[in-house]
Tab-separated table of C-alpha atoms and ligand atoms in Angstrom:
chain	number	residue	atom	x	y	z
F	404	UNK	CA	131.809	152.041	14.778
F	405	UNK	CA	133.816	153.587	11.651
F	406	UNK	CA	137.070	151.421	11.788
F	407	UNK	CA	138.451	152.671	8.539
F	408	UNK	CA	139.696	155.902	7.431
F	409	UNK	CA	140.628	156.391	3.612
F	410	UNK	CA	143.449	158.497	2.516
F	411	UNK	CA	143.017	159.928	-1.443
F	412	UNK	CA	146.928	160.781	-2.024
F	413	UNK	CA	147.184	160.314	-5.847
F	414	UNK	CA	146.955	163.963	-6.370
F	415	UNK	CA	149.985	165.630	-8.481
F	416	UNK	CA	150.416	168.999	-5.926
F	417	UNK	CA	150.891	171.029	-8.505
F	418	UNK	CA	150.482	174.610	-6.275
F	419	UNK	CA	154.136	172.841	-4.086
F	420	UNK	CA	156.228	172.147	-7.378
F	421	UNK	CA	158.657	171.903	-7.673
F	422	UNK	CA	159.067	170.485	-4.021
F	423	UNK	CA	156.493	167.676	-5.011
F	424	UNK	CA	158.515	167.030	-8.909
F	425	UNK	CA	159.704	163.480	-6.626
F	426	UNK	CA	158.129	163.791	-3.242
F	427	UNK	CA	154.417	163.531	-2.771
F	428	UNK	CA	152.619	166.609	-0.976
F	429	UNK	CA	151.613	164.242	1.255
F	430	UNK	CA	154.938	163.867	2.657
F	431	UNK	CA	155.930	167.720	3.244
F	432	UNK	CA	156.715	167.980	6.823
F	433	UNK	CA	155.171	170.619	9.410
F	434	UNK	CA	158.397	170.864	12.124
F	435	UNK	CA	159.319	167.154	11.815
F	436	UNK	CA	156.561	164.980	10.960
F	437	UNK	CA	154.909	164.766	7.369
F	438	UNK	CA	151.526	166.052	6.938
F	439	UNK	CA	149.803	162.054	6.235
F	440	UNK	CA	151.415	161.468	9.494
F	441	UNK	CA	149.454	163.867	11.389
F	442	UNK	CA	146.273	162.944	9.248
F	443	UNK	CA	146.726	159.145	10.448
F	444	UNK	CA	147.262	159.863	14.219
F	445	UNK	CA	144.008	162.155	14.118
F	446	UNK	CA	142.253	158.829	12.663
F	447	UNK	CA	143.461	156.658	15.285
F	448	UNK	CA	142.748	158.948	17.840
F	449	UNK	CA	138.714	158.667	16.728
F	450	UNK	CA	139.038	154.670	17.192
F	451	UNK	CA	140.228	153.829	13.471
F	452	UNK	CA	142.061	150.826	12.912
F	453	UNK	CA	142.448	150.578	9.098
F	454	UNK	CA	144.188	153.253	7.171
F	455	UNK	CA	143.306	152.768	3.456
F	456	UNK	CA	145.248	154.775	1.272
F	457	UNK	CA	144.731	155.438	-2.460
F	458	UNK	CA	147.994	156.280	-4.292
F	459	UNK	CA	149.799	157.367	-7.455
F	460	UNK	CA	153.109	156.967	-9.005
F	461	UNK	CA	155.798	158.793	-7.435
F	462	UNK	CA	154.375	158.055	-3.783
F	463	UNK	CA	156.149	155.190	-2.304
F	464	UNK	CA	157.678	157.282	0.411
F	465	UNK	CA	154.294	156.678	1.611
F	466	UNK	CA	154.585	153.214	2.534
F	467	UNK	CA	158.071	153.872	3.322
F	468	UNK	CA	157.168	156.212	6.283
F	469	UNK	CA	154.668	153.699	7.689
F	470	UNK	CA	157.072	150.664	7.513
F	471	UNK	CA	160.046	149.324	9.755
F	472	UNK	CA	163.090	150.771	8.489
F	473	UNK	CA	165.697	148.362	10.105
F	474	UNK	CA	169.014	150.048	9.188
F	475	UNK	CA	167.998	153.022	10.694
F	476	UNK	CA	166.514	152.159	14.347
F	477	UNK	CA	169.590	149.362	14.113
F	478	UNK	CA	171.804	152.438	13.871
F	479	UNK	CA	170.041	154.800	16.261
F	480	UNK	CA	168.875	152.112	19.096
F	481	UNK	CA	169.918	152.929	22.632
F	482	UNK	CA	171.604	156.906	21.352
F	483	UNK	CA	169.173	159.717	22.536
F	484	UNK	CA	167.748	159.934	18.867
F	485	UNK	CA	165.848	156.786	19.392
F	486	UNK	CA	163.065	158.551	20.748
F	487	UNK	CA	163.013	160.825	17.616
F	488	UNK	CA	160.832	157.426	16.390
F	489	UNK	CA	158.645	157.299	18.977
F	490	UNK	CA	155.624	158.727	17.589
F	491	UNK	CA	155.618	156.705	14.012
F	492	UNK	CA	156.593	153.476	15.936
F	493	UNK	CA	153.817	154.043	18.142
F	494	UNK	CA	151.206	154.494	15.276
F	495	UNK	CA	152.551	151.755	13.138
F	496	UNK	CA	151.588	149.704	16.350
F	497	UNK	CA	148.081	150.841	16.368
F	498	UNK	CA	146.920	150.174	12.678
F	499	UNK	CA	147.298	148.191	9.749
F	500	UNK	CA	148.000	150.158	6.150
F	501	UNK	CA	146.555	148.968	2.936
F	502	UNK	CA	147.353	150.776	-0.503
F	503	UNK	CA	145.921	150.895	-3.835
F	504	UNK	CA	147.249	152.919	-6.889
F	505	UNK	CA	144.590	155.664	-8.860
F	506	UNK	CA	145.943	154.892	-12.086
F	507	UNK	CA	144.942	157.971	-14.140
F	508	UNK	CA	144.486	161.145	-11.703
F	509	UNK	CA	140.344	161.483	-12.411
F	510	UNK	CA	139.645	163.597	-9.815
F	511	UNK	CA	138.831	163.211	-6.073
F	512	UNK	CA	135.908	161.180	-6.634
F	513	UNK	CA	137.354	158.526	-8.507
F	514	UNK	CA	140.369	158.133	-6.308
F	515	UNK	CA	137.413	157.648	-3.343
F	516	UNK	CA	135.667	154.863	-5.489
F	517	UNK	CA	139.410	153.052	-6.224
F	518	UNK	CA	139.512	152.991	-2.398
F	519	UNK	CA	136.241	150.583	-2.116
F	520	UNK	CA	138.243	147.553	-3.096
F	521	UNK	CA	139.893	148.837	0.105
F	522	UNK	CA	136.975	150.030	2.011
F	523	UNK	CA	134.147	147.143	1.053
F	524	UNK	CA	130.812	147.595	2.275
F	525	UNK	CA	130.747	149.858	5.652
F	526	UNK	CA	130.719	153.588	6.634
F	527	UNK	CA	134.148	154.978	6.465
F	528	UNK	CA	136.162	158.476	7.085
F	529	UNK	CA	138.025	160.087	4.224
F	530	UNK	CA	141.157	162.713	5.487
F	531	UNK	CA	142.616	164.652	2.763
F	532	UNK	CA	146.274	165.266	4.463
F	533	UNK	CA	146.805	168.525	2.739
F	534	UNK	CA	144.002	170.125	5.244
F	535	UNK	CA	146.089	169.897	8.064
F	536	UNK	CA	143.582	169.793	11.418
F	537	UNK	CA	144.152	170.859	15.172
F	538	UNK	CA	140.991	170.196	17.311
F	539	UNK	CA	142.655	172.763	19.647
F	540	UNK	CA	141.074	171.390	22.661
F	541	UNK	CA	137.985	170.215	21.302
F	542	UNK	CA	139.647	166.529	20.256
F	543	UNK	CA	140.389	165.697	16.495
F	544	UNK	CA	137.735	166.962	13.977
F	545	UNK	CA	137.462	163.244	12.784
F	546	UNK	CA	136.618	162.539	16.602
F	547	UNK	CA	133.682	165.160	16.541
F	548	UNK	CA	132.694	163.550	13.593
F	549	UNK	CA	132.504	160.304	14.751
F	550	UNK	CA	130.842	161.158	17.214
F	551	UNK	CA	127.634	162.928	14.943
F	552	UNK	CA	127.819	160.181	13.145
F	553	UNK	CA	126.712	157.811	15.278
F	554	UNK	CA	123.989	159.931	15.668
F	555	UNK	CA	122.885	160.702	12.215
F	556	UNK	CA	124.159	157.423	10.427
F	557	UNK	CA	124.439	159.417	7.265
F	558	UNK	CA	127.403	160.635	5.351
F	559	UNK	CA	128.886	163.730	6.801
F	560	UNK	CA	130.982	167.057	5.310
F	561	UNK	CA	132.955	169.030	7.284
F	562	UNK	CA	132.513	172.792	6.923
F	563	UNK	CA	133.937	176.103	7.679
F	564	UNK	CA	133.661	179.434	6.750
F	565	UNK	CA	135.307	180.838	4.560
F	566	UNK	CA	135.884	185.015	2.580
F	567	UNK	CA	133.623	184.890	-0.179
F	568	UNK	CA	135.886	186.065	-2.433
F	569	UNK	CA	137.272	182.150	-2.109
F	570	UNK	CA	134.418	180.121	-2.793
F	571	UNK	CA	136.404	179.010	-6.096
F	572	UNK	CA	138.628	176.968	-4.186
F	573	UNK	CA	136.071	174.353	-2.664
F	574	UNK	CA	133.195	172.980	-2.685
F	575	UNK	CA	130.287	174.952	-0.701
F	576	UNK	CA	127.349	173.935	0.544
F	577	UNK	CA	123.800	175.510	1.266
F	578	UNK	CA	121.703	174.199	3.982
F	579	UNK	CA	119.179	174.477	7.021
F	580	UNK	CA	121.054	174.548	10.606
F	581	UNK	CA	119.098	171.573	11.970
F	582	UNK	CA	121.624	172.185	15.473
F	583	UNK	CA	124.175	174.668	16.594
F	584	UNK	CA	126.653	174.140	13.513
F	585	UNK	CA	124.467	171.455	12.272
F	586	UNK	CA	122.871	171.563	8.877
F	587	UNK	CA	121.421	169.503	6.815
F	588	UNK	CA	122.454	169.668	3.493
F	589	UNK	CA	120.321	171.296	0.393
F	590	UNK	CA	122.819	171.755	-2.412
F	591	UNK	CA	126.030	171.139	-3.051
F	592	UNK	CA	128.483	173.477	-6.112
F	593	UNK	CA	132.023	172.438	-6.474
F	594	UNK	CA	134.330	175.393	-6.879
F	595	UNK	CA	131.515	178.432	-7.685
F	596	UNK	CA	132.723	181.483	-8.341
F	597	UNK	CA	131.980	183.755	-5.687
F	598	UNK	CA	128.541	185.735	-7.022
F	599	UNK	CA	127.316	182.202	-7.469
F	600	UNK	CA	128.167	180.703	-4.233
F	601	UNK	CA	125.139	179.286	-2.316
F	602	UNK	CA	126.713	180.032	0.850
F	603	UNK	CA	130.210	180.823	2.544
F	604	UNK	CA	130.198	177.462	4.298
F	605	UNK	CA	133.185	175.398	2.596
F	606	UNK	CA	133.762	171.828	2.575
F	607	UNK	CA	136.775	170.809	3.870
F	608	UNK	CA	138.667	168.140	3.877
F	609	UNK	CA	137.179	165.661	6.227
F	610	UNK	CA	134.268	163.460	5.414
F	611	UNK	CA	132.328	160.628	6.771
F	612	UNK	CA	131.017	158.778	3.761
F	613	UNK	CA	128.329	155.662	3.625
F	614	UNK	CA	129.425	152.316	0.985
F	615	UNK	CA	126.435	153.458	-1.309
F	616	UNK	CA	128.025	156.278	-2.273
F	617	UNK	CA	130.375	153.809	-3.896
F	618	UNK	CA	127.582	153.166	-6.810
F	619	UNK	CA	126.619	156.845	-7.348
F	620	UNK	CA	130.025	157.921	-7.696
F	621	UNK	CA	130.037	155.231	-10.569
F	622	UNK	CA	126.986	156.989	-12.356
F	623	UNK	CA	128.327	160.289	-11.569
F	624	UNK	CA	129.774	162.115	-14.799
F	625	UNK	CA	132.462	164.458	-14.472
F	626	UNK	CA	131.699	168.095	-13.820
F	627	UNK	CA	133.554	170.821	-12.502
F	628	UNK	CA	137.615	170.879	-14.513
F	629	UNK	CA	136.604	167.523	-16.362
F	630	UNK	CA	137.068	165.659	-12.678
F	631	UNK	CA	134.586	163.120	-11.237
F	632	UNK	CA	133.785	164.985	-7.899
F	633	UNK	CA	133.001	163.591	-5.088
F	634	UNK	CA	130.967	166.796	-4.541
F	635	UNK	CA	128.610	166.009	-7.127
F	636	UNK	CA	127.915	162.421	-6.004
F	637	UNK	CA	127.269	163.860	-2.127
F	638	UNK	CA	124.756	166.503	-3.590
F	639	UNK	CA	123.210	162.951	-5.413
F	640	UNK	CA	122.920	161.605	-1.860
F	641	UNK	CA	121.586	164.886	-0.074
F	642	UNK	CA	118.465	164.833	-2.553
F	643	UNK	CA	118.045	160.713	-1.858
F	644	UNK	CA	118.119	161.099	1.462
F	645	UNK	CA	120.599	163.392	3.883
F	646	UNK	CA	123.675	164.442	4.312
F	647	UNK	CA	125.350	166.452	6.996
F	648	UNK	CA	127.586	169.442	7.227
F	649	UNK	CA	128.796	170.103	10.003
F	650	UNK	CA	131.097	173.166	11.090
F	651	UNK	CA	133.792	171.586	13.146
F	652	UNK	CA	135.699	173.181	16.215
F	653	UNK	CA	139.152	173.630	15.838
F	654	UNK	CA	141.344	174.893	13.213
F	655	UNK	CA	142.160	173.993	9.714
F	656	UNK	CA	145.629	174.953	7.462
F	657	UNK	CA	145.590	174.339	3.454
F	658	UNK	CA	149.077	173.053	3.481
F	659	UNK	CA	148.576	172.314	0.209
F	660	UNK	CA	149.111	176.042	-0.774
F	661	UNK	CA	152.125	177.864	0.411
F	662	UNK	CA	150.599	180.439	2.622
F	663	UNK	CA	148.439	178.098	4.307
F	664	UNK	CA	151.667	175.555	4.936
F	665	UNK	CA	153.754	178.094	6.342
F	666	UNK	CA	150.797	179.272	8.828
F	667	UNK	CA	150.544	175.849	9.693
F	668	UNK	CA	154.073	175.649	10.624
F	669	UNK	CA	154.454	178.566	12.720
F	670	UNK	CA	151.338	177.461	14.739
F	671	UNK	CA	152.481	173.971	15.302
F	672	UNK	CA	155.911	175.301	15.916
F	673	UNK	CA	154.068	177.828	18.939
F	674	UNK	CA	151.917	175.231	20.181
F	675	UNK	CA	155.320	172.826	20.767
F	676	UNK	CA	157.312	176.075	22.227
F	677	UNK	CA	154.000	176.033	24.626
F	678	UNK	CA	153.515	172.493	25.741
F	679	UNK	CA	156.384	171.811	27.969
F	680	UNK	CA	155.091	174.729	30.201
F	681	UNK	CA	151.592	173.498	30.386
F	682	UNK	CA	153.503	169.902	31.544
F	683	UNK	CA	155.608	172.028	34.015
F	684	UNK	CA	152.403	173.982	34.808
F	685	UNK	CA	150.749	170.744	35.998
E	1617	UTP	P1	143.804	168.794	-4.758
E	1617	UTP	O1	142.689	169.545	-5.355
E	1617	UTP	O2	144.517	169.390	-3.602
E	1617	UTP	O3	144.801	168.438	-5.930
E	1617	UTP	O4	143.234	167.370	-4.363
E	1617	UTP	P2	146.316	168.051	-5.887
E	1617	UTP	O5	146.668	167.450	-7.187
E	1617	UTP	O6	146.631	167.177	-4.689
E	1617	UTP	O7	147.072	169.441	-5.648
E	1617	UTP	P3	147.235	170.724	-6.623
E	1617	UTP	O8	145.905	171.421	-6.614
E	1617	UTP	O9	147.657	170.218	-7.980
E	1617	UTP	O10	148.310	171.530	-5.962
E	1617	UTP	C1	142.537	167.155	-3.153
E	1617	UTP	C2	142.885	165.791	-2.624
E	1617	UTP	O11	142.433	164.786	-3.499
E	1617	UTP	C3	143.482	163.924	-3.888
E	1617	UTP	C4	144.759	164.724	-3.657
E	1617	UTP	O12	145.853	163.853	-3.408
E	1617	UTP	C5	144.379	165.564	-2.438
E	1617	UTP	O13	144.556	164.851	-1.230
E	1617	UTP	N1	143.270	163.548	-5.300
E	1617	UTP	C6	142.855	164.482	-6.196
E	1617	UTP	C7	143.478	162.242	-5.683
E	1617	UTP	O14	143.868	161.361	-4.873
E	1617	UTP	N2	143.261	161.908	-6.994
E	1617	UTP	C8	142.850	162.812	-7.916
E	1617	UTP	O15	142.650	162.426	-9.089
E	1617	UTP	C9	142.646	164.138	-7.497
């Protein structure tokens, strides 16, 4: 059972500034909940119990959010906003948070390996909050994960494809389809540009990762933009032994770019316009 889930949220968001000058991106909020919220509640809803998250300076809001804040439900108790709190209080309930700080922003790798003092020595999810995720009726895509995972008991990438012409804006995989959206991983290229891609099939950013890949992130030098990336260390562990990509069902928004926030918005706003007639429907 994977009971912890790490968050890597010392990144600077440098494609939101200035919005993110004194707010982290993590906090942005699609309609009225910030985007680490919706990461944490698709954790919980695949059985995690532990939300680790690896921070910066400038990111206390963080904690903030998933802490009591007494004046406020003191003021608001028994007025029709109190169920405006419903959903945090709810999650807050269900897990336990644990932060540590990424001192110097090294790159997505290193901010997983701060995490292991967090993490320790079992298999663990990672949710990058910027990729904002809708299973659309499929349940969460750290669910689906979960649930290959206890199959494969190896670390695992999620996928999707992607134009070519953006391969410079993740890190792609090439591989042999082992099962229907299934493959087992044979190389790995962080950001190629597009005539070098192996493949459109882009890593996103959900990940199931085993503790060794603790200790090969440690010998791994950095590569692509002078970062240690965690892509590099996963293409380590593909040629040791295997890991999975797998192309998830649902749908995925980069709200850490503009375009891909406000698309998130407006289908989160849709799918909230559409709910209360599926509940009438019923
Ligand atoms: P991004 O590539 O989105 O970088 O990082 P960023 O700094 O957050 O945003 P831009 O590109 O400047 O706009 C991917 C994820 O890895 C985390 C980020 O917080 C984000 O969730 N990250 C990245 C770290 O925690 N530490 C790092 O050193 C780098």
């Amino acid at each position: 059972m994977i009971k912890k889930c790490l968050f890597p949220a010392a990144g600077y968001g440098t494609r939101f500034l200035p919005a993110t000058k004194a707010m982290p991106k993590e906090m942005l909020p699609v309609l009225t909940r910030p985007l680490i919220e919706y990461g944490v509640e698709e954790a919980v809803q695949a059985g995690m119990t532990t939300m680790a998250i690896v921070t910066g300076r400038g990111k206390r809001a963080i904690e903030d959010h998933f802490d009591i804040s007494y004046e406020l439900e003191h003021q608001i108790k028994g007025t029709s906003k109190e169920p405006l709190l419903n959903s945090i209080r709810s999650l807050i309930n269900k897990c336990t948070f644990s932060y540590t700080r990424q001192v110097e922003m090294k790159g997505l790798g290193h901010a997983i390996l701060t995490g292991e003092t967090l993490i320790g020595d079992e298999a663990f999810a990672v949710v990058l909050a910027d990729d904002l995720c809708d299973g659309n009726g499929n349940g969460g895509v750290l669910t689906q994960m979960v649930k290959l995972y206890e199959k494969y008991q190896c670390c695992i990438v999620a996928i999707e494809e992607v134009p070519k012409e953006d391969t410079n804006k993740y890190g792609v995989i090439a591989g042999n389809e082992i099962d229907d959206g299934i493959f087992m991983v044979t190389d790995m290229v962080e950001k190629p540009d597009p005539k070098d891609a192996p493949s459109n099939l882009a890593i996103i950013g959900r990940y199931i990762l085993t503790p060794d890949i603790f200790d090969i992130i440690r010998e791994t030098k950095p590569g692509k933009g002078g970062e240690i990336q965690i892509t590099d260390a996963l293409l380590t562990q593909a040629k040791k032994g295997m890991v999975i990509a797998y192309k998830f069902k649902g749908e995925r928004f980069d709200c850490g770019s503009v375009d891909g926030f406000v698309e998130a918005t407006n289908y989160f706003y849709a799918k909230s316009k559409e709910e209360p007639k599926t509940a009438k429907k019923k």
